[in-house]
Short mmCIF file of C-alpha atoms in Angstrom, two decimals:
data_model
loop_
_atom_site.label_atom_id
_atom_site.label_comp_id
_atom_site.label_asym_id
_atom_site.label_seq_id
_atom_site.Cartn_x
_atom_site.Cartn_y
_atom_site.Cartn_z
CA MET A 113 -34.94 12.31 -4.61
CA MET A 114 -32.33 13.99 -6.78
CA GLN A 115 -34.11 15.56 -9.75
CA LEU A 116 -32.21 16.05 -13.01
CA THR A 117 -32.94 18.63 -15.65
CA GLU A 118 -32.14 17.90 -19.29
CA GLN A 119 -29.07 20.13 -18.96
CA SER A 120 -27.77 18.36 -15.88
CA ARG A 121 -28.54 14.95 -17.41
CA GLN A 122 -26.44 15.77 -20.47
CA ALA A 123 -23.63 17.11 -18.30
CA TRP A 124 -23.60 13.85 -16.35
CA VAL A 125 -23.52 11.82 -19.55
CA GLN A 126 -20.45 13.75 -20.68
CA PHE A 127 -18.87 13.24 -17.27
CA LEU A 128 -19.44 9.48 -17.30
CA ASN A 129 -18.20 9.21 -20.88
CA ASN A 130 -14.87 10.79 -19.98
CA GLN A 131 -12.74 7.69 -19.44
CA ASP A 132 -9.56 9.79 -19.62
CA ASN A 133 -9.57 10.70 -15.94
CA TYR A 134 -7.51 9.98 -12.84
CA GLY A 135 -10.39 9.31 -10.47
CA HIS A 136 -11.65 5.95 -11.72
CA ALA A 137 -10.00 3.13 -13.62
CA ARG A 138 -13.25 2.88 -15.55
CA ARG A 139 -16.56 4.68 -15.29
CA VAL A 140 -19.67 2.56 -15.57
CA LEU A 141 -23.36 3.29 -15.29
CA HIS A 142 -24.90 1.99 -12.07
CA GLY A 143 -28.60 1.26 -12.45
CA THR A 144 -30.87 1.24 -15.48
CA ASP A 145 -30.27 4.83 -16.65
CA ILE A 146 -28.50 8.09 -15.82
CA ASP A 147 -31.21 9.14 -13.36
CA ALA A 148 -30.86 5.90 -11.40
CA HIS A 149 -27.08 6.28 -11.44
CA VAL A 150 -27.17 9.82 -10.06
CA GLN A 151 -29.72 8.81 -7.43
CA ALA A 152 -27.43 5.99 -6.23
CA CYS A 153 -24.52 8.44 -6.07
CA TRP A 154 -26.70 10.95 -4.24
CA ASP A 155 -27.72 8.38 -1.63
CA SER A 156 -24.04 7.57 -1.07
CA SER A 157 -23.17 11.27 -0.75
CA ARG A 158 -25.96 11.85 1.76
CA SER A 159 -24.54 9.02 3.86
CA THR A 160 -21.04 10.48 3.54
CA ALA A 161 -22.14 13.95 4.64
CA LYS A 162 -24.06 12.58 7.62
CA GLY A 163 -21.01 10.55 8.60
CA ILE A 164 -18.75 13.62 8.47
CA LYS A 165 -21.16 15.56 10.67
CA ALA A 166 -21.37 12.66 13.12
CA ASP A 167 -17.58 12.48 13.32
CA LEU A 168 -17.37 16.23 14.04
CA PRO A 169 -20.44 16.96 16.19
CA ASP A 170 -19.04 20.14 17.78
CA ILE A 171 -17.52 21.81 14.72
CA LYS A 172 -18.64 25.32 13.83
CA VAL A 173 -18.28 25.97 10.13
CA ARG A 174 -18.53 29.07 8.00
CA ARG A 175 -16.64 27.70 5.00
CA ILE A 176 -16.22 24.10 3.81
CA LEU A 177 -13.80 23.02 1.11
CA GLU A 178 -13.88 19.70 -0.70
CA ILE A 179 -10.66 18.84 -2.51
CA GLY A 180 -11.46 16.62 -5.48
CA SER A 181 -15.19 17.32 -5.51
CA SER A 182 -15.85 15.30 -8.69
CA ALA A 183 -19.42 15.90 -9.91
CA GLY A 184 -20.30 17.75 -6.74
CA LEU A 185 -22.77 15.53 -4.93
CA ASN A 186 -20.80 15.45 -1.67
CA CYS A 187 -20.87 19.25 -1.65
CA TYR A 188 -24.61 19.34 -2.23
CA ALA A 189 -25.12 16.81 0.58
CA LEU A 190 -22.86 18.83 2.89
CA GLN A 191 -24.94 21.91 2.10
CA GLN A 192 -27.97 20.10 3.48
CA GLU A 193 -26.09 19.17 6.66
CA PHE A 194 -24.54 22.65 7.05
CA PRO A 195 -27.10 24.96 5.39
CA ASP A 196 -25.47 28.22 6.55
CA ALA A 197 -21.97 27.34 5.37
CA GLU A 198 -20.24 28.53 2.23
CA ILE A 199 -19.17 25.37 0.38
CA ILE A 200 -16.51 25.26 -2.31
CA GLY A 201 -15.55 22.29 -4.44
CA ILE A 202 -12.16 22.16 -6.18
CA GLU A 203 -11.85 19.63 -9.00
CA PRO A 204 -9.30 19.31 -11.86
CA GLU A 205 -11.62 17.57 -14.36
CA HIS A 206 -13.69 20.12 -16.26
CA GLN A 207 -16.40 17.57 -17.18
CA ALA A 208 -16.93 16.96 -13.47
CA VAL A 209 -17.08 20.69 -12.71
CA ASN A 210 -19.63 21.15 -15.51
CA ALA A 211 -21.78 18.32 -14.11
CA ALA A 212 -21.56 19.80 -10.62
CA ASN A 213 -22.56 23.30 -11.72
CA ALA A 214 -25.41 21.89 -13.80
CA MET A 215 -26.97 20.52 -10.59
CA HIS A 216 -27.67 23.99 -9.18
CA SER A 217 -31.28 24.39 -8.13
CA LYS A 218 -33.25 27.62 -8.46
CA ASP A 219 -35.23 26.65 -5.35
CA GLN A 220 -32.23 26.44 -3.00
CA ALA A 221 -31.09 29.68 -1.40
CA ARG A 222 -27.47 28.71 -0.77
CA GLN A 223 -25.62 26.35 -3.05
CA PRO A 224 -22.07 25.05 -3.40
CA GLN A 225 -19.67 26.72 -5.78
CA PHE A 226 -17.30 24.74 -7.97
CA GLU A 227 -13.97 25.65 -9.54
CA GLN A 228 -11.52 23.79 -11.71
CA GLY A 229 -8.28 23.57 -9.78
CA PHE A 230 -5.77 21.44 -7.94
CA GLY A 231 -5.12 20.64 -4.30
CA GLU A 232 -1.49 21.66 -4.68
CA ASN A 233 -2.55 25.29 -5.26
CA LEU A 234 -5.78 26.13 -3.44
CA PRO A 235 -7.33 29.48 -4.48
CA LEU A 236 -8.15 30.53 -0.90
CA PRO A 237 -6.55 32.85 1.68
CA ASP A 238 -4.69 31.50 4.71
CA GLY A 239 -6.77 30.21 7.63
CA THR A 240 -10.17 30.72 6.04
CA VAL A 241 -11.59 27.16 5.88
CA ASP A 242 -13.27 25.48 8.85
CA LEU A 243 -13.74 22.02 7.33
CA ILE A 244 -11.76 20.36 4.56
CA VAL A 245 -13.08 17.14 3.03
CA CYS A 246 -10.59 15.04 1.07
CA HIS A 247 -12.01 11.60 0.25
CA THR A 248 -10.24 9.10 -2.02
CA VAL A 249 -8.30 11.94 -3.62
CA ILE A 250 -4.88 12.14 -1.95
CA GLU A 251 -3.72 9.00 -3.81
CA HIS A 252 -4.46 10.70 -7.15
CA VAL A 253 -2.68 14.03 -6.71
CA ASN A 254 0.62 14.96 -8.32
CA ASP A 255 2.30 15.97 -5.06
CA VAL A 256 0.96 14.57 -1.78
CA GLU A 257 3.14 16.80 0.41
CA ALA A 258 2.09 19.94 -1.45
CA VAL A 259 -1.58 19.10 -0.89
CA VAL A 260 -1.05 18.50 2.84
CA ARG A 261 0.90 21.77 3.05
CA GLU A 262 -1.92 23.65 1.29
CA MET A 263 -4.54 22.13 3.59
CA ALA A 264 -2.48 23.29 6.57
CA ARG A 265 -2.27 26.78 5.07
CA VAL A 266 -5.97 27.34 4.43
CA LEU A 267 -7.34 25.55 7.52
CA SER A 268 -8.51 27.81 10.33
CA LEU A 269 -7.09 27.41 13.84
CA THR A 270 -10.28 25.68 15.05
CA GLY A 271 -10.97 23.81 11.81
CA ALA A 272 -10.75 20.12 10.94
CA ILE A 273 -9.87 17.91 8.00
CA HIS A 274 -11.83 14.75 7.18
CA LEU A 275 -9.51 12.60 5.06
CA GLU A 276 -10.04 9.14 3.59
CA ALA A 277 -8.03 7.11 1.09
CA PRO A 278 -6.97 3.55 0.28
CA ASN A 279 -4.22 2.19 2.50
CA TYR A 280 -1.42 0.85 0.33
CA ARG A 281 0.01 -1.27 3.12
CA PHE A 282 -3.12 -3.42 2.76
CA PRO A 283 -2.80 -6.21 0.15
CA TYR A 284 -5.46 -4.87 -2.22
CA GLU A 285 -5.69 -2.22 -4.95
CA PRO A 286 -9.29 -0.93 -4.91
CA HIS A 287 -9.36 1.01 -8.19
CA LEU A 288 -8.60 -2.11 -10.20
CA GLY A 289 -10.13 -4.46 -7.63
CA VAL A 290 -7.11 -6.76 -7.41
CA PHE A 291 -5.32 -8.49 -4.58
CA THR A 292 -1.67 -7.51 -4.56
CA ILE A 293 1.14 -6.19 -2.36
CA PRO A 294 1.56 -2.48 -3.16
CA LEU A 295 4.68 -2.23 -1.00
CA PHE A 296 6.46 -4.32 -3.66
CA GLY A 297 6.03 -1.45 -6.12
CA LYS A 298 4.00 -0.59 -9.19
CA LYS A 299 5.60 -3.20 -11.45
CA PHE A 300 4.51 -5.92 -9.05
CA VAL A 301 1.00 -4.45 -8.79
CA LYS A 302 0.75 -4.40 -12.59
CA PHE A 303 1.95 -8.01 -12.77
CA THR A 304 -0.62 -9.23 -10.24
CA ALA A 305 -3.34 -7.16 -11.96
CA LEU A 306 -2.42 -8.83 -15.24
CA LEU A 307 -2.73 -12.26 -13.61
CA GLN A 308 -6.21 -11.27 -12.39
CA GLY A 309 -7.42 -10.22 -15.83
CA GLN A 310 -7.08 -6.44 -15.52
CA TRP A 311 -4.69 -6.03 -18.45
CA SER A 312 -6.67 -3.16 -20.02
CA GLN A 313 -6.35 -1.00 -16.88
CA LEU A 314 -2.63 -1.39 -16.14
CA ASN A 315 -1.68 2.18 -17.09
CA PHE A 316 -4.08 3.56 -14.49
CA ILE A 317 -1.55 2.47 -11.87
CA ASN A 318 1.07 4.90 -13.19
CA HIS A 319 -0.29 8.07 -11.60
CA LEU A 320 -1.30 6.60 -8.24
CA LYS A 321 0.55 7.58 -5.07
CA PHE A 322 0.76 4.56 -2.77
CA VAL A 323 -0.05 6.40 0.45
CA THR A 324 0.26 4.57 3.77
CA PRO A 325 -0.44 5.48 7.41
CA GLY A 326 3.28 6.01 7.97
CA SER A 327 3.87 8.25 4.96
CA LEU A 328 0.82 10.38 5.73
CA GLN A 329 1.47 10.67 9.45
CA ARG A 330 5.01 11.92 8.80
CA LEU A 331 3.52 14.71 6.70
CA PHE A 332 0.81 15.44 9.28
CA LYS A 333 3.49 15.87 11.93
CA LYS A 334 5.67 18.00 9.66
CA TYR A 335 2.85 20.46 9.01
CA GLY A 336 1.65 20.77 12.58
CA PHE A 337 -1.37 18.47 12.73
CA CYS A 338 -2.63 16.18 15.42
CA TRP A 339 -4.94 13.40 14.30
CA ASP A 340 -7.47 10.78 15.21
CA ASN A 341 -7.05 7.47 13.37
CA ARG A 342 -10.67 6.60 12.67
CA ALA A 343 -9.66 3.35 10.93
CA ILE A 344 -8.62 1.86 14.28
CA ASP A 345 -11.77 3.22 15.92
CA LYS A 346 -13.81 1.57 13.16
CA LEU A 347 -12.11 -1.79 13.67
CA ARG A 348 -12.84 -1.65 17.40
CA ALA A 349 -16.47 -0.74 16.73
CA ALA A 350 -16.79 -3.56 14.17
CA ALA A 351 -15.38 -6.07 16.66
CA SER A 352 -17.97 -5.04 19.25
CA GLY A 353 -20.80 -5.13 16.69
CA LYS A 354 -21.34 -1.35 16.78
CA ALA A 355 -20.27 -0.71 13.18
CA VAL A 356 -20.27 -2.47 9.83
CA ILE A 357 -17.33 -2.47 7.42
CA LYS A 358 -19.44 -2.47 4.27
CA LYS A 359 -16.72 -3.26 1.73
CA TYR A 360 -14.98 -5.83 3.90
CA ARG A 361 -17.71 -7.79 5.63
CA LEU A 362 -15.46 -10.81 6.13
CA ILE A 363 -13.07 -8.70 8.19
CA ALA A 364 -15.96 -7.58 10.39
CA LYS A 365 -17.10 -11.17 10.88
CA VAL A 366 -13.58 -12.31 11.81
CA LEU A 367 -13.23 -9.44 14.27
CA GLY A 368 -16.56 -10.40 15.83
CA VAL A 369 -15.33 -13.96 16.38
CA LEU A 370 -12.05 -12.69 17.85
CA GLN A 371 -14.00 -10.39 20.16
CA ARG A 372 -16.03 -13.31 21.49
CA ILE A 373 -12.90 -15.27 22.36
CA GLY A 374 -11.29 -12.22 23.93
CA VAL A 375 -8.35 -11.56 21.62
CA ALA A 376 -9.76 -8.81 19.38
CA PRO A 377 -8.06 -5.93 21.28
CA LEU A 378 -4.65 -7.59 20.87
CA ILE A 379 -5.21 -8.35 17.17
CA ILE A 380 -6.44 -4.81 16.48
CA ALA A 381 -3.38 -3.40 18.28
CA ILE A 382 -1.12 -5.52 16.04
CA ILE A 383 -3.05 -4.47 12.93
CA GLY A 384 -2.71 -0.84 13.98
CA THR A 385 1.03 -1.15 14.59
CA LEU A 386 1.58 -2.80 11.21
CA GLY A 387 -0.87 -0.49 9.42
CA LEU A 388 -2.66 -3.45 7.82
CA TYR A 389 -6.18 -2.10 7.49
CA PRO A 390 -8.05 -1.38 4.22
CA SER A 391 -8.40 2.41 4.34
CA VAL A 392 -6.74 5.38 5.97
CA LEU A 393 -9.39 7.39 7.81
CA TYR A 394 -8.17 10.50 9.62
CA THR A 395 -9.64 13.48 11.37
CA LEU A 396 -6.98 16.20 11.56
CA ARG A 397 -6.71 19.40 13.54
CA LYS A 398 -3.97 21.94 14.05
CA GLN A 399 -1.91 21.27 17.16
CA THR A 400 -2.54 24.82 18.37
CA HIS A 401 -6.24 23.92 18.63
CA ALA A 402 -5.63 20.54 20.31
#
């Protein structure tokens, strides 16, 4: 259980009340009160941290960096999975940094550290980070290439990056929760959002970077990365019944049917070629390590 003090509870209230942010189209309370909300977020972060460790079973880490650490729960969960690592969270929103720092526990020997900052200018020396976590952040930054370049700069030769984001080749915008075709541009996305009743959130679209597998992979190649496309791995696992796509259960069911009639591998290959899957999920390493 995640225990809140009165100080941390107030910091979380201020964080949730800040609707002027680039992370969420709208912040809402999940559960009956702030404690229930934080507990739900904590459970999700624990699952995220365990998933990262499962994806990188052989990684040796001394320093972990999360870019866009929000209110810090992923960092705290990573500290449990990697108790000897130094963990740093970089986050531009000061209300989020305050909430993260307010979660420090006097009973825990090693705890994450949080700084207000931006992925385009990481306050770390070259080659000093063994694991970079960047989840649903790259679409919010001011300069995607600058963030990829900075990740390449600070990553150690044997380190890895765990990156996740919406895929804007897929016909859905997850922040507003609308079906659309992002490749047609922001004006079209706003128009379809308006048709689906999201008129009050249209301006949120303005800052988003519509990242796609192709645009990201060109940058990965430019800055010397090799990568594993975990989205394709996840589709294969879902087709064979070894994984669940929580947010897109219908896709998993369809893949299961296609697997039974023997055409799932072909369909997944086509999906991969076209880049038509819901999320980009990459594990990156420097080519010198590969």
